[in-house]
PDB file of C-alpha atoms in Angstrom:
ATOM      1  CA  UNK A   1     120.500  64.931 107.193  1.00 55.00           C
ATOM      2  CA  UNK A   2     119.055  67.908 108.991  1.00 69.00           C
ATOM      3  CA  UNK A   3     116.166  70.002 107.812  1.00 66.00           C
ATOM      4  CA  UNK A   4     118.226  73.214 107.550  1.00 75.00           C
ATOM      5  CA  UNK A   5     121.045  71.574 105.696  1.00 78.00           C
ATOM      6  CA  UNK A   6     118.606  70.228 103.084  1.00 75.00           C
ATOM      7  CA  UNK A   7     117.185  73.642 102.649  1.00 74.00           C
ATOM      8  CA  UNK A   8     120.570  75.223 102.063  1.00 79.00           C
ATOM      9  CA  UNK A   9     121.436  72.509  99.622  1.00 78.00           C
ATOM     10  CA  UNK A  10     118.224  73.112  97.699  1.00 75.00           C
ATOM     11  CA  UNK A  11     119.072  76.879  97.465  1.00 78.00           C
ATOM     12  CA  UNK A  12     122.745  76.525  96.593  1.00 83.00           C
ATOM     13  CA  UNK A  13     122.718  73.469  94.210  1.00 80.00           C
ATOM     14  CA  UNK A  14     121.574  75.324  91.100  1.00 80.00           C
ATOM     15  CA  UNK A  15     124.056  78.086  91.535  1.00 81.00           C
ATOM     16  CA  UNK A  16     126.819  75.639  92.332  1.00 83.00           C
ATOM     17  CA  UNK A  17     125.929  73.547  89.297  1.00 83.00           C
ATOM     18  CA  UNK A  18     125.962  76.520  86.791  1.00 82.00           C
ATOM     19  CA  UNK A  19     129.205  77.797  88.335  1.00 84.00           C
ATOM     20  CA  UNK A  20     130.868  74.382  88.081  1.00 84.00           C
ATOM     21  CA  UNK A  21     129.697  73.931  84.484  1.00 81.00           C
ATOM     22  CA  UNK A  22     130.936  77.405  83.377  1.00 82.00           C
ATOM     23  CA  UNK A  23     134.338  76.712  84.962  1.00 84.00           C
ATOM     24  CA  UNK A  24     134.748  73.330  83.151  1.00 85.00           C
ATOM     25  CA  UNK A  25     133.445  74.768  79.985  1.00 80.00           C
ATOM     26  CA  UNK A  26     135.839  77.779  79.896  1.00 80.00           C
ATOM     27  CA  UNK A  27     138.911  76.000  81.283  1.00 82.00           C
ATOM     28  CA  UNK A  28     138.697  72.638  79.543  1.00 82.00           C
ATOM     29  CA  UNK A  29     136.002  72.665  76.809  1.00 82.00           C
ATOM     30  CA  UNK A  30     136.471  76.035  75.221  1.00 77.00           C
ATOM     31  CA  UNK A  31     138.733  74.826  72.336  1.00 79.00           C
ATOM     32  CA  UNK A  32     136.205  72.054  71.522  1.00 79.00           C
ATOM     33  CA  UNK A  33     132.823  73.628  72.310  1.00 78.00           C
ATOM     34  CA  UNK A  34     131.339  76.522  70.532  1.00 78.00           C
ATOM     35  CA  UNK A  35     129.814  79.418  72.593  1.00 79.00           C
ATOM     36  CA  UNK A  36     126.400  78.682  71.019  1.00 81.00           C
ATOM     37  CA  UNK A  37     126.497  75.031  71.929  1.00 83.00           C
ATOM     38  CA  UNK A  38     127.752  75.855  75.395  1.00 75.00           C
ATOM     39  CA  UNK A  39     124.795  78.251  75.966  1.00 80.00           C
ATOM     40  CA  UNK A  40     122.353  75.576  74.867  1.00 82.00           C
ATOM     41  CA  UNK A  41     123.978  72.957  77.145  1.00 82.00           C
ATOM     42  CA  UNK A  42     124.054  75.198  80.224  1.00 82.00           C
ATOM     43  CA  UNK A  43     120.346  75.027  81.064  1.00 84.00           C
ATOM     44  CA  UNK A  44     120.091  71.395  80.079  1.00 84.00           C
ATOM     45  CA  UNK A  45     122.878  70.388  82.497  1.00 83.00           C
ATOM     46  CA  UNK A  46     121.469  72.592  85.279  1.00 79.00           C
ATOM     47  CA  UNK A  47     118.090  71.157  84.759  1.00 82.00           C
ATOM     48  CA  UNK A  48     119.296  67.485  84.649  1.00 84.00           C
ATOM     49  CA  UNK A  49     121.512  67.908  87.787  1.00 80.00           C
ATOM     50  CA  UNK A  50     118.775  69.728  89.640  1.00 77.00           C
ATOM     51  CA  UNK A  51     116.196  67.060  88.881  1.00 81.00           C
ATOM     52  CA  UNK A  52     118.619  64.235  89.783  1.00 81.00           C
ATOM     53  CA  UNK A  53     119.509  65.538  93.172  1.00 80.00           C
ATOM     54  CA  UNK A  54     116.535  67.760  94.195  1.00 76.00           C
ATOM     55  CA  UNK A  55     113.909  64.983  93.725  1.00 79.00           C
ATOM     56  CA  UNK A  56     115.843  62.947  96.335  1.00 81.00           C
ATOM     57  CA  UNK A  57     116.247  65.967  98.567  1.00 78.00           C
ATOM     58  CA  UNK A  58     112.515  66.874  98.301  1.00 78.00           C
ATOM     59  CA  UNK A  59     111.669  63.294  99.239  1.00 80.00           C
ATOM     60  CA  UNK A  60     113.765  63.434 102.261  1.00 80.00           C
ATOM     61  CA  UNK A  61     112.373  66.910 103.212  1.00 77.00           C
ATOM     62  CA  UNK A  62     108.803  65.717 102.907  1.00 80.00           C
ATOM     63  CA  UNK A  63     109.646  62.700 105.175  1.00 80.00           C
ATOM     64  CA  UNK A  64     111.168  65.031 107.810  1.00 79.00           C
ATOM     65  CA  UNK A  65     108.109  67.321 107.600  1.00 79.00           C
ATOM     66  CA  UNK A  66     105.729  64.412 108.077  1.00 79.00           C
ATOM     67  CA  UNK A  67     107.665  63.214 111.097  1.00 80.00           C
ATOM     68  CA  UNK A  68     107.546  66.724 112.619  1.00 79.00           C
ATOM     69  CA  UNK A  69     103.803  66.855 111.895  1.00 78.00           C
ATOM     70  CA  UNK A  70     103.146  63.437 113.607  1.00 74.00           C
ATOM     71  CA  UNK A  71     105.339  64.498 116.598  1.00 78.00           C
ATOM     72  CA  UNK A  72     103.618  67.738 116.937  1.00 78.00           C
ATOM     73  CA  UNK A  73     100.222  65.954 116.780  1.00 72.00           C
ATOM     74  CA  UNK A  74     101.397  63.568 119.321  1.00 72.00           C
ATOM     75  CA  UNK A  75     102.441  66.241 121.746  1.00 77.00           C
ATOM     76  CA  UNK A  76      99.130  68.014 121.295  1.00 75.00           C
ATOM     77  CA  UNK A  77      97.295  64.707 122.011  1.00 69.00           C
ATOM     78  CA  UNK A  78      99.251  64.176 125.179  1.00 73.00           C
ATOM     79  CA  UNK A  79      98.543  67.787 126.211  1.00 76.00           C
ATOM     80  CA  UNK A  80      94.894  67.364 125.434  1.00 73.00           C
ATOM     81  CA  UNK A  81      94.698  64.184 127.524  1.00 71.00           C
ATOM     82  CA  UNK A  82      96.386  65.970 130.429  1.00 77.00           C
ATOM     83  CA  UNK A  83      93.883  68.871 130.092  1.00 77.00           C
ATOM     84  CA  UNK A  84      90.920  66.526 129.982  1.00 75.00           C
ATOM     85  CA  UNK A  85      92.155  64.534 132.968  1.00 75.00           C
ATOM     86  CA  UNK A  86      92.510  67.798 134.954  1.00 78.00           C
ATOM     87  CA  UNK A  87      89.107  69.019 134.041  1.00 75.00           C
ATOM     88  CA  UNK A  88      87.599  65.699 135.031  1.00 74.00           C
ATOM     89  CA  UNK A  89      89.507  65.680 138.372  1.00 73.00           C
ATOM     90  CA  UNK A  90      88.877  69.212 139.214  1.00 74.00           C
ATOM     91  CA  UNK A  91      85.185  69.270 138.035  1.00 78.00           C
ATOM     92  CA  UNK A  92      83.107  66.163 137.831  1.00 80.00           C
ATOM     93  CA  UNK A  93      85.177  63.887 140.186  1.00 78.00           C
ATOM     94  CA  UNK A  94      85.266  66.378 142.951  1.00 81.00           C
ATOM     95  CA  UNK A  95      81.563  67.207 142.664  1.00 82.00           C
ATOM     96  CA  UNK A  96      80.731  63.469 142.730  1.00 82.00           C
ATOM     97  CA  UNK A  97      82.805  63.053 145.817  1.00 82.00           C
ATOM     98  CA  UNK A  98      81.075  65.962 147.481  1.00 83.00           C
ATOM     99  CA  UNK A  99      77.720  64.618 146.520  1.00 84.00           C
ATOM    100  CA  UNK A 100      78.524  61.218 147.978  1.00 83.00           C
ATOM    101  CA  UNK A 101      79.583  62.793 151.254  1.00 84.00           C
ATOM    102  CA  UNK A 102      76.321  64.894 151.481  1.00 84.00           C
ATOM    103  CA  UNK A 103      74.393  61.795 150.610  1.00 83.00           C
ATOM    104  CA  UNK A 104      75.889  59.774 153.398  1.00 83.00           C
ATOM    105  CA  UNK A 105      75.335  62.537 155.882  1.00 84.00           C
ATOM    106  CA  UNK A 106      71.790  62.804 154.816  1.00 83.00           C
ATOM    107  CA  UNK A 107      71.239  59.136 155.120  1.00 81.00           C
ATOM    108  CA  UNK A 108      72.585  59.112 158.651  1.00 80.00           C
ATOM    109  CA  UNK A 109      70.375  61.993 159.724  1.00 80.00           C
ATOM    110  CA  UNK A 110      67.253  60.319 158.494  1.00 80.00           C
ATOM    111  CA  UNK A 111      65.724  56.879 158.642  1.00 75.00           C
ATOM    112  CA  UNK A 112      66.108  56.097 154.968  1.00 79.00           C
ATOM    113  CA  UNK A 113      69.730  54.903 155.130  1.00 75.00           C
ATOM    114  CA  UNK A 114      68.692  51.236 155.012  1.00 77.00           C
ATOM    115  CA  UNK A 115      65.996  51.709 152.452  1.00 80.00           C
ATOM    116  CA  UNK A 116      66.795  49.616 149.231  1.00 81.00           C
ATOM    117  CA  UNK A 117      66.301  52.659 146.926  1.00 81.00           C
ATOM    118  CA  UNK A 118      68.673  54.696 149.020  1.00 81.00           C
ATOM    119  CA  UNK A 119      71.334  51.951 148.924  1.00 82.00           C
ATOM    120  CA  UNK A 120      70.859  51.592 145.206  1.00 80.00           C
ATOM    121  CA  UNK A 121      71.332  55.312 144.721  1.00 82.00           C
ATOM    122  CA  UNK A 122      74.563  55.232 146.757  1.00 80.00           C
ATOM    123  CA  UNK A 123      75.822  52.243 144.657  1.00 79.00           C
ATOM    124  CA  UNK A 124      75.011  54.022 141.378  1.00 78.00           C
ATOM    125  CA  UNK A 125      76.776  57.175 142.612  1.00 81.00           C
ATOM    126  CA  UNK A 126      79.841  55.218 143.694  1.00 79.00           C
ATOM    127  CA  UNK A 127      79.873  53.484 140.265  1.00 73.00           C
ATOM    128  CA  UNK A 128      79.806  56.675 138.457  1.00 80.00           C
ATOM    129  CA  UNK A 129      82.687  58.086 140.720  1.00 77.00           C
ATOM    130  CA  UNK A 130      84.745  54.896 139.995  1.00 75.00           C
ATOM    131  CA  UNK A 131      84.107  55.139 136.322  1.00 71.00           C
ATOM    132  CA  UNK A 132      85.278  58.763 136.420  1.00 77.00           C
ATOM    133  CA  UNK A 133      88.366  58.017 138.381  1.00 75.00           C
ATOM    134  CA  UNK A 134      89.236  55.229 135.919  1.00 69.00           C
ATOM    135  CA  UNK A 135      88.756  57.587 132.998  1.00 71.00           C
ATOM    136  CA  UNK A 136      91.133  60.050 134.599  1.00 73.00           C
ATOM    137  CA  UNK A 137      93.639  57.288 135.077  1.00 71.00           C
ATOM    138  CA  UNK A 138      93.292  56.237 131.445  1.00 64.00           C
ATOM    139  CA  UNK A 139      93.896  59.686 130.244  1.00 67.00           C
ATOM    140  CA  UNK A 140      97.115  59.927 132.340  1.00 65.00           C
ATOM    141  CA  UNK A 141      98.440  56.898 130.551  1.00 61.00           C
ATOM    142  CA  UNK A 142     100.343  57.151 127.238  1.00 55.00           C
ATOM    143  CA  UNK A 143      97.923  56.766 124.352  1.00 53.00           C
ATOM    144  CA  UNK A 144      97.974  54.078 121.710  1.00 51.00           C
ATOM    145  CA  UNK A 145     100.194  54.528 118.668  1.00 47.00           C
ATOM    146  CA  UNK A 146      97.200  56.020 116.712  1.00 46.00           C
ATOM    147  CA  UNK A 147      96.576  59.731 117.469  1.00 46.00           C
ATOM    148  CA  UNK A 148      94.109  60.647 120.137  1.00 52.00           C
ATOM    149  CA  UNK A 149      90.915  61.892 118.654  1.00 71.00           C
ATOM    150  CA  UNK A 150      87.993  63.321 120.592  1.00 79.00           C
ATOM    151  CA  UNK A 151      85.798  62.981 117.573  1.00 86.00           C
ATOM    152  CA  UNK A 152      86.493  59.328 117.516  1.00 84.00           C
ATOM    153  CA  UNK A 153      85.260  59.162 121.243  1.00 82.00           C
ATOM    154  CA  UNK A 154      81.904  60.507 120.069  1.00 87.00           C
ATOM    155  CA  UNK A 155      81.845  57.956 117.217  1.00 88.00           C
ATOM    156  CA  UNK A 156      82.576  55.142 119.628  1.00 85.00           C
ATOM    157  CA  UNK A 157      79.884  56.316 121.944  1.00 83.00           C
ATOM    158  CA  UNK A 158      77.351  56.512 119.197  1.00 88.00           C
ATOM    159  CA  UNK A 159      78.326  52.985 117.859  1.00 87.00           C
ATOM    160  CA  UNK A 160      77.695  51.658 121.324  1.00 82.00           C
ATOM    161  CA  UNK A 161      74.377  53.592 121.366  1.00 81.00           C
ATOM    162  CA  UNK A 162      73.342  52.052 118.093  1.00 84.00           C
ATOM    163  CA  UNK A 163      74.094  48.523 119.325  1.00 83.00           C
ATOM    164  CA  UNK A 164      72.527  48.823 122.737  1.00 78.00           C
ATOM    165  CA  UNK A 165      69.318  50.864 121.738  1.00 80.00           C
ATOM    166  CA  UNK A 166      68.822  49.930 118.085  1.00 81.00           C
ATOM    167  CA  UNK A 167      69.179  53.540 117.198  1.00 86.00           C
ATOM    168  CA  UNK A 168      70.415  54.671 113.843  1.00 90.00           C
ATOM    169  CA  UNK A 169      72.556  57.840 114.055  1.00 92.00           C
ATOM    170  CA  UNK A 170      73.610  59.951 111.115  1.00 93.00           C
ATOM    171  CA  UNK A 171      76.790  61.522 112.271  1.00 93.00           C
ATOM    172  CA  UNK A 172      78.336  64.377 110.289  1.00 94.00           C
ATOM    173  CA  UNK A 173      81.149  66.241 112.194  1.00 93.00           C
ATOM    174  CA  UNK A 174      83.205  68.924 110.558  1.00 93.00           C
ATOM    175  CA  UNK A 175      84.753  70.722 113.518  1.00 91.00           C
ATOM    176  CA  UNK A 176      88.528  69.936 113.920  1.00 89.00           C
ATOM    177  CA  UNK A 177      89.530  68.716 117.373  1.00 85.00           C
ATOM    178  CA  UNK A 178      91.975  71.566 117.818  1.00 83.00           C
ATOM    179  CA  UNK A 179      89.244  74.123 117.495  1.00 87.00           C
ATOM    180  CA  UNK A 180      87.721  73.110 120.808  1.00 88.00           C
ATOM    181  CA  UNK A 181      89.373  73.533 124.199  1.00 84.00           C
ATOM    182  CA  UNK A 182      89.485  70.704 126.732  1.00 77.00           C
ATOM    183  CA  UNK A 183      86.609  72.284 128.642  1.00 82.00           C
ATOM    184  CA  UNK A 184      84.477  72.802 125.529  1.00 88.00           C
ATOM    185  CA  UNK A 185      84.904  69.128 124.577  1.00 87.00           C
ATOM    186  CA  UNK A 186      83.789  67.865 128.015  1.00 83.00           C
ATOM    187  CA  UNK A 187      80.767  70.266 128.053  1.00 87.00           C
ATOM    188  CA  UNK A 188      79.731  69.633 124.394  1.00 91.00           C
ATOM    189  CA  UNK A 189      80.031  65.867 124.769  1.00 89.00           C
ATOM    190  CA  UNK A 190      77.890  66.009 127.813  1.00 86.00           C
ATOM    191  CA  UNK A 191      75.271  68.142 125.927  1.00 89.00           C
ATOM    192  CA  UNK A 192      75.238  65.625 123.042  1.00 91.00           C
ATOM    193  CA  UNK A 193      74.846  62.722 125.406  1.00 87.00           C
ATOM    194  CA  UNK A 194      72.002  64.444 127.327  1.00 86.00           C
ATOM    195  CA  UNK A 195      70.243  65.251 123.953  1.00 89.00           C
ATOM    196  CA  UNK A 196      70.692  61.605 122.829  1.00 88.00           C
ATOM    197  CA  UNK A 197      69.128  60.229 125.949  1.00 83.00           C
ATOM    198  CA  UNK A 198      66.228  62.623 125.622  1.00 83.00           C
ATOM    199  CA  UNK A 199      65.592  61.187 122.084  1.00 86.00           C
ATOM    200  CA  UNK A 200      65.752  57.658 123.344  1.00 84.00           C
ATOM    201  CA  UNK A 201      63.425  58.275 126.244  1.00 79.00           C
ATOM    202  CA  UNK A 202      60.798  60.486 124.755  1.00 79.00           C
ATOM    203  CA  UNK A 203      61.043  60.869 120.967  1.00 82.00           C
ATOM    204  CA  UNK A 204      59.744  57.403 120.144  1.00 85.00           C
ATOM    205  CA  UNK A 205      61.985  57.045 117.130  1.00 87.00           C
ATOM    206  CA  UNK A 206      65.041  55.043 116.090  1.00 86.00           C
ATOM    207  CA  UNK A 207      66.625  57.625 113.899  1.00 90.00           C
ATOM    208  CA  UNK A 208      68.482  60.829 114.762  1.00 92.00           C
ATOM    209  CA  UNK A 209      71.057  63.064 113.256  1.00 94.00           C
ATOM    210  CA  UNK A 210      74.100  64.867 114.940  1.00 95.00           C
ATOM    211  CA  UNK A 211      75.897  67.366 112.775  1.00 95.00           C
ATOM    212  CA  UNK A 212      78.428  70.084 113.466  1.00 95.00           C
ATOM    213  CA  UNK A 213      79.835  72.680 111.181  1.00 93.00           C
ATOM    214  CA  UNK A 214      82.580  75.302 111.493  1.00 92.00           C
ATOM    215  CA  UNK A 215      81.849  78.858 110.364  1.00 85.00           C
ATOM    216  CA  UNK A 216      83.901  81.947 109.962  1.00 83.00           C
ATOM    217  CA  UNK A 217      82.852  83.251 113.301  1.00 85.00           C
ATOM    218  CA  UNK A 218      82.449  80.101 115.286  1.00 91.00           C
ATOM    219  CA  UNK A 219      80.600  76.676 114.967  1.00 95.00           C
ATOM    220  CA  UNK A 220      77.190  75.118 115.298  1.00 95.00           C
ATOM    221  CA  UNK A 221      76.090  71.708 116.553  1.00 95.00           C
ATOM    222  CA  UNK A 222      72.681  70.227 115.827  1.00 95.00           C
ATOM    223  CA  UNK A 223      70.933  67.264 117.322  1.00 94.00           C
ATOM    224  CA  UNK A 224      67.734  66.497 115.460  1.00 92.00           C
ATOM    225  CA  UNK A 225      65.179  63.647 115.320  1.00 91.00           C
ATOM    226  CA  UNK A 226      61.853  62.934 113.600  1.00 87.00           C
ATOM    227  CA  UNK A 227      60.082  61.641 116.696  1.00 84.00           C
ATOM    228  CA  UNK A 228      56.882  62.759 118.405  1.00 80.00           C
ATOM    229  CA  UNK A 229      58.554  65.967 119.609  1.00 66.00           C
ATOM    230  CA  UNK A 230      57.814  68.187 122.592  1.00 62.00           C
ATOM    231  CA  UNK A 231      54.654  70.169 123.083  1.00 57.00           C
ATOM    232  CA  UNK A 232      54.902  73.947 123.207  1.00 55.00           C
ATOM    233  CA  UNK A 233      54.516  73.945 126.890  1.00 57.00           C
ATOM    234  CA  UNK A 234      57.344  71.426 127.385  1.00 56.00           C
ATOM    235  CA  UNK A 235      59.617  73.345 125.206  1.00 54.00           C
ATOM    236  CA  UNK A 236      58.973  76.538 127.191  1.00 54.00           C
ATOM    237  CA  UNK A 237      59.386  74.867 130.583  1.00 53.00           C
ATOM    238  CA  UNK A 238      62.505  72.835 129.484  1.00 46.00           C
ATOM    239  CA  UNK A 239      61.998  70.658 132.495  1.00 49.00           C
ATOM    240  CA  UNK A 240      61.728  66.954 132.872  1.00 49.00           C
ATOM    241  CA  UNK A 241      63.459  66.179 129.557  1.00 54.00           C
ATOM    242  CA  UNK A 242      67.078  67.218 130.378  1.00 69.00           C
ATOM    243  CA  UNK A 243      66.815  70.344 128.334  1.00 81.00           C
ATOM    244  CA  UNK A 244      67.425  72.517 131.239  1.00 81.00           C
ATOM    245  CA  UNK A 245      70.674  70.663 131.897  1.00 82.00           C
ATOM    246  CA  UNK A 246      71.813  71.434 128.290  1.00 88.00           C
ATOM    247  CA  UNK A 247      70.646  74.979 128.414  1.00 89.00           C
ATOM    248  CA  UNK A 248      72.534  75.548 131.739  1.00 88.00           C
ATOM    249  CA  UNK A 249      75.730  73.978 130.315  1.00 88.00           C
ATOM    250  CA  UNK A 250      75.436  76.091 127.215  1.00 92.00           C
ATOM    251  CA  UNK A 251      74.953  79.281 129.192  1.00 91.00           C
ATOM    252  CA  UNK A 252      77.952  78.499 131.389  1.00 90.00           C
ATOM    253  CA  UNK A 253      80.047  78.272 128.151  1.00 92.00           C
ATOM    254  CA  UNK A 254      78.495  81.384 126.629  1.00 93.00           C
ATOM    255  CA  UNK A 255      77.029  79.332 123.917  1.00 95.00           C
ATOM    256  CA  UNK A 256      73.616  79.882 122.317  1.00 94.00           C
ATOM    257  CA  UNK A 257      70.941  77.196 122.991  1.00 94.00           C
ATOM    258  CA  UNK A 258      67.666  76.749 121.201  1.00 91.00           C
ATOM    259  CA  UNK A 259      65.101  74.002 120.536  1.00 89.00           C
ATOM    260  CA  UNK A 260      62.519  74.114 117.825  1.00 88.00           C
ATOM    261  CA  UNK A 261      60.076  71.886 116.031  1.00 85.00           C
ATOM    262  CA  UNK A 262      60.453  72.312 112.223  1.00 85.00           C
ATOM    263  CA  UNK A 263      58.927  70.108 109.405  1.00 84.00           C
ATOM    264  CA  UNK A 264      58.087  67.290 111.968  1.00 84.00           C
ATOM    265  CA  UNK A 265      61.694  67.356 113.320  1.00 87.00           C
ATOM    266  CA  UNK A 266      62.879  68.392 116.802  1.00 89.00           C
ATOM    267  CA  UNK A 267      66.098  70.352 116.455  1.00 90.00           C
ATOM    268  CA  UNK A 268      68.360  71.181 119.363  1.00 92.00           C
ATOM    269  CA  UNK A 269      70.953  73.777 118.382  1.00 93.00           C
ATOM    270  CA  UNK A 270      74.133  74.718 120.154  1.00 95.00           C
ATOM    271  CA  UNK A 271      76.113  77.592 118.708  1.00 94.00           C
ATOM    272  CA  UNK A 272      79.285  79.372 119.506  1.00 93.00           C
ATOM    273  CA  UNK A 273      80.266  82.726 118.087  1.00 89.00           C
ATOM    274  CA  UNK A 274      83.903  84.052 118.400  1.00 80.00           C
TER     275      UNK A 274
END
C-alpha cells in the first residue's frame, strides 16, 4: 500500500465510519433504537472502528517512513563516500604523486639517489601513495549493509591507537556526521591525527581526551592531555610538534585554532562559527 493512499484512508476513515453508521441507523435501526441511544453509540462505534483500522495503518505508515529514512541515509552515505573519494583523489593523491616525481628528479640530479635513507624515504612515500589509492578504491565500492559513519572511522582509528600505543582515549563526539562537509571531515580527521601523534611523541602520558560539541552557531573540537605539556616558547613558535600543520589546516578551513595550558592540561581547540 502506497504512502499517499494510507494518508488518505486515515483522513477519510472517521468520516466514512460516521456516515455509514448514520445511514444504517436511520434506514434500518430507527424503529428499534432510540435517538438518545443512537447518539451514545455513534462515538463508541467511530472510536472502535478507528482504533481497529488506524492502528494497523499507522503501523504500516511507520514501516514505510522507516524504509524511506534508511534509503535516504543510504543515498547520503553513498554520496558522502563519492565526495570523500573525490577529495582524496584531487587533493592528497595528486599531491603525493607530484611529490614523488619531484623527489625522483631531485635524486637523479644529486648523488644521494643510492643512499639508503633516500631509498627508504621513496619507499615510505610510495607506500603512503598506494594506501591513499586503495582508500579511494574502497570508497568507490558499495558500502557494507550497515550505514557509513565517519564518526565510526575515528573510533576505529582510536581503537587501533589504544592497542598499538597503550593509549587510553576518552572519546566524546556530539557532532552529527551530516553537519560536516566531505572536505571538513578530511581536514578535521587530519588535525585530530596530527594532535594525537603530538601527544604520543611529546606529552609523556598514556591518557588523552577528544571531545566535540555542536553549538547554535557552529561546533568546537578539543584534544586535551595531562602530559608534560609545551613550554611557552614552544607554543609561541608552534614548530617541531606538528602544531603548525594543524594551525595551517585550520586557517585554510576558516576555523579558529588555539593551544593553551590550563590546570596541568594541554588543550588544542578547533572551532568553527557559522
